[in-house]
XYZ file of C-alpha atoms in Angstrom:
150
model
C 3.503 16.353 11.810
C 6.283 13.621 11.226
C 6.280 10.796 8.534
C 8.141 7.920 8.470
C 8.490 5.889 4.942
C 9.796 2.639 4.028
C 9.496 -0.550 2.095
C 9.388 -4.379 2.872
C 10.835 -6.782 0.691
C 9.318 -10.335 -0.079
C 5.983 -12.010 -0.145
C 3.835 -10.519 1.865
C 2.202 -12.980 4.545
C -0.779 -12.458 6.533
C -0.979 -13.479 10.211
C -1.273 -17.062 10.359
C -4.208 -18.368 13.190
C -2.795 -20.161 16.409
C -2.957 -24.059 15.733
C -3.991 -26.348 18.931
C -3.406 -29.981 19.004
C -4.615 -32.139 22.396
C -1.952 -34.254 23.851
C -2.778 -36.881 26.439
C -0.870 -37.076 29.579
C -1.504 -39.722 31.900
C -5.701 -40.393 32.206
C -6.309 -36.725 30.638
C -6.109 -34.869 27.763
C -4.093 -31.183 27.551
C -4.360 -28.804 25.103
C -1.296 -26.811 23.540
C -1.430 -24.327 20.979
C 1.713 -23.330 18.909
C 1.979 -20.645 15.987
C 2.710 -21.636 12.429
C 5.872 -20.621 11.322
C 4.618 -20.078 7.576
C 5.124 -16.313 7.759
C 8.680 -16.403 9.992
C 10.168 -15.101 6.860
C 7.850 -12.534 6.048
C 8.178 -11.279 9.755
C 11.597 -11.477 9.991
C 12.061 -8.906 6.922
C 9.347 -6.382 8.588
C 11.071 -6.305 11.834
C 14.439 -5.675 9.947
C 12.981 -2.926 7.759
C 11.334 -1.173 10.855
C 14.672 -1.239 12.493
C 16.498 0.313 9.457
C 14.153 2.654 8.812
C 13.865 4.146 12.242
C 17.905 4.151 12.415
C 17.771 6.024 8.958
C 15.353 8.490 10.070
C 16.318 9.035 13.512
C 12.744 8.141 14.356
C 12.121 8.076 18.166
C 9.299 6.036 19.299
C 6.074 8.278 19.401
C 3.001 8.361 22.083
C 0.923 10.206 19.985
C -1.829 9.320 17.474
C -0.555 7.917 14.153
C -2.270 7.433 10.483
C -0.409 4.424 8.547
C -0.705 3.653 5.028
C 0.063 0.012 3.747
C 0.377 -0.742 0.216
C 1.197 -4.726 -0.602
C 2.261 -5.881 -4.031
C 1.169 -9.277 -3.971
C 2.831 -12.454 -6.323
C 0.837 -12.673 -9.631
C 0.472 -16.024 -10.357
C 1.978 -17.953 -13.412
C -1.576 -18.268 -14.756
C -2.077 -14.568 -15.488
C 0.928 -14.994 -17.799
C 0.405 -16.210 -21.418
C 3.029 -16.455 -24.385
C 2.952 -13.065 -25.485
C 3.238 -11.720 -21.392
C 0.409 -10.601 -19.339
C -3.037 -11.901 -20.393
C -5.653 -9.331 -20.870
C -7.995 -10.875 -18.471
C -5.459 -10.782 -16.042
C -6.780 -8.952 -13.115
C -5.057 -5.906 -11.400
C -6.134 -6.523 -7.870
C -5.128 -9.401 -5.813
C -8.782 -10.291 -4.311
C -7.900 -14.282 -2.749
C -5.935 -14.947 0.272
C -4.652 -13.571 2.714
C -7.199 -11.445 3.260
C -6.236 -7.324 4.005
C -6.732 -7.603 7.541
C -4.396 -10.185 8.351
C -2.039 -8.915 6.037
C -1.956 -5.462 8.203
C -2.233 -7.023 11.590
C 1.005 -9.161 11.243
C 2.578 -6.169 10.090
C 1.237 -3.844 12.529
C 2.148 -6.268 15.488
C 5.734 -6.544 13.992
C 5.886 -2.517 14.369
C 4.743 -2.558 17.630
C 7.161 -5.607 18.804
C 9.925 -3.772 17.512
C 9.680 -0.994 19.791
C 10.526 1.552 17.386
C 8.057 3.312 16.121
C 4.911 3.476 18.553
C 4.111 2.228 22.406
C 1.035 0.077 21.178
C -0.525 -0.597 17.701
C -3.601 1.032 19.511
C -2.322 4.339 18.693
C -3.229 3.784 15.138
C -6.381 5.894 14.220
C -6.348 6.134 10.588
C -5.354 2.856 8.747
C -5.448 2.402 4.764
C -4.714 -0.691 3.037
C -4.555 -1.682 -0.292
C -3.579 -5.098 -1.949
C -2.598 -5.472 -5.866
C -0.768 -7.520 -7.868
C 3.223 -7.065 -7.870
C 4.280 -5.510 -11.523
C 7.521 -7.810 -12.393
C 9.041 -9.162 -9.082
C 8.507 -5.891 -7.012
C 6.566 -7.517 -4.051
C 6.247 -6.443 -0.774
C 4.923 -3.614 1.024
C 5.146 0.247 0.908
C 4.664 1.579 4.791
C 3.639 5.146 5.149
C 3.296 6.095 8.727
C 2.582 9.686 10.125
C 2.013 11.173 13.469
C -1.296 13.185 14.127
C 0.105 15.690 17.008
C -2.401 18.082 18.158
């Protein structure tokens, strides 16, 4: 079994939904779709972290099943802080948007697109995702990928 671990720095974003609009072309309306650019900075950070980790550890793309663990440290809102620091009522876990499945989807899709770790994210047979508030400004995602060789 081989394991690759790395951290992606930045504010985690979920996979945005495709957007649609109608445009009149002559006498008919045509639907057009586009991807929102709201997560582009996060997507680029993920891609760079994947490439750097694969290069650093001399990781070769695997054809085996893999287990993935994702730990998302989300930014804490200012309303959680008081004059003396963190309020006692401030929650530890981030139970709001974005959803953990959308966070994981974006990250797994970017790993697949990098072509450095696996052939397709269908190789992921075990996925553990945690979402919590970051301590200080340490927001991002720690990633652990293990091959499950038979």
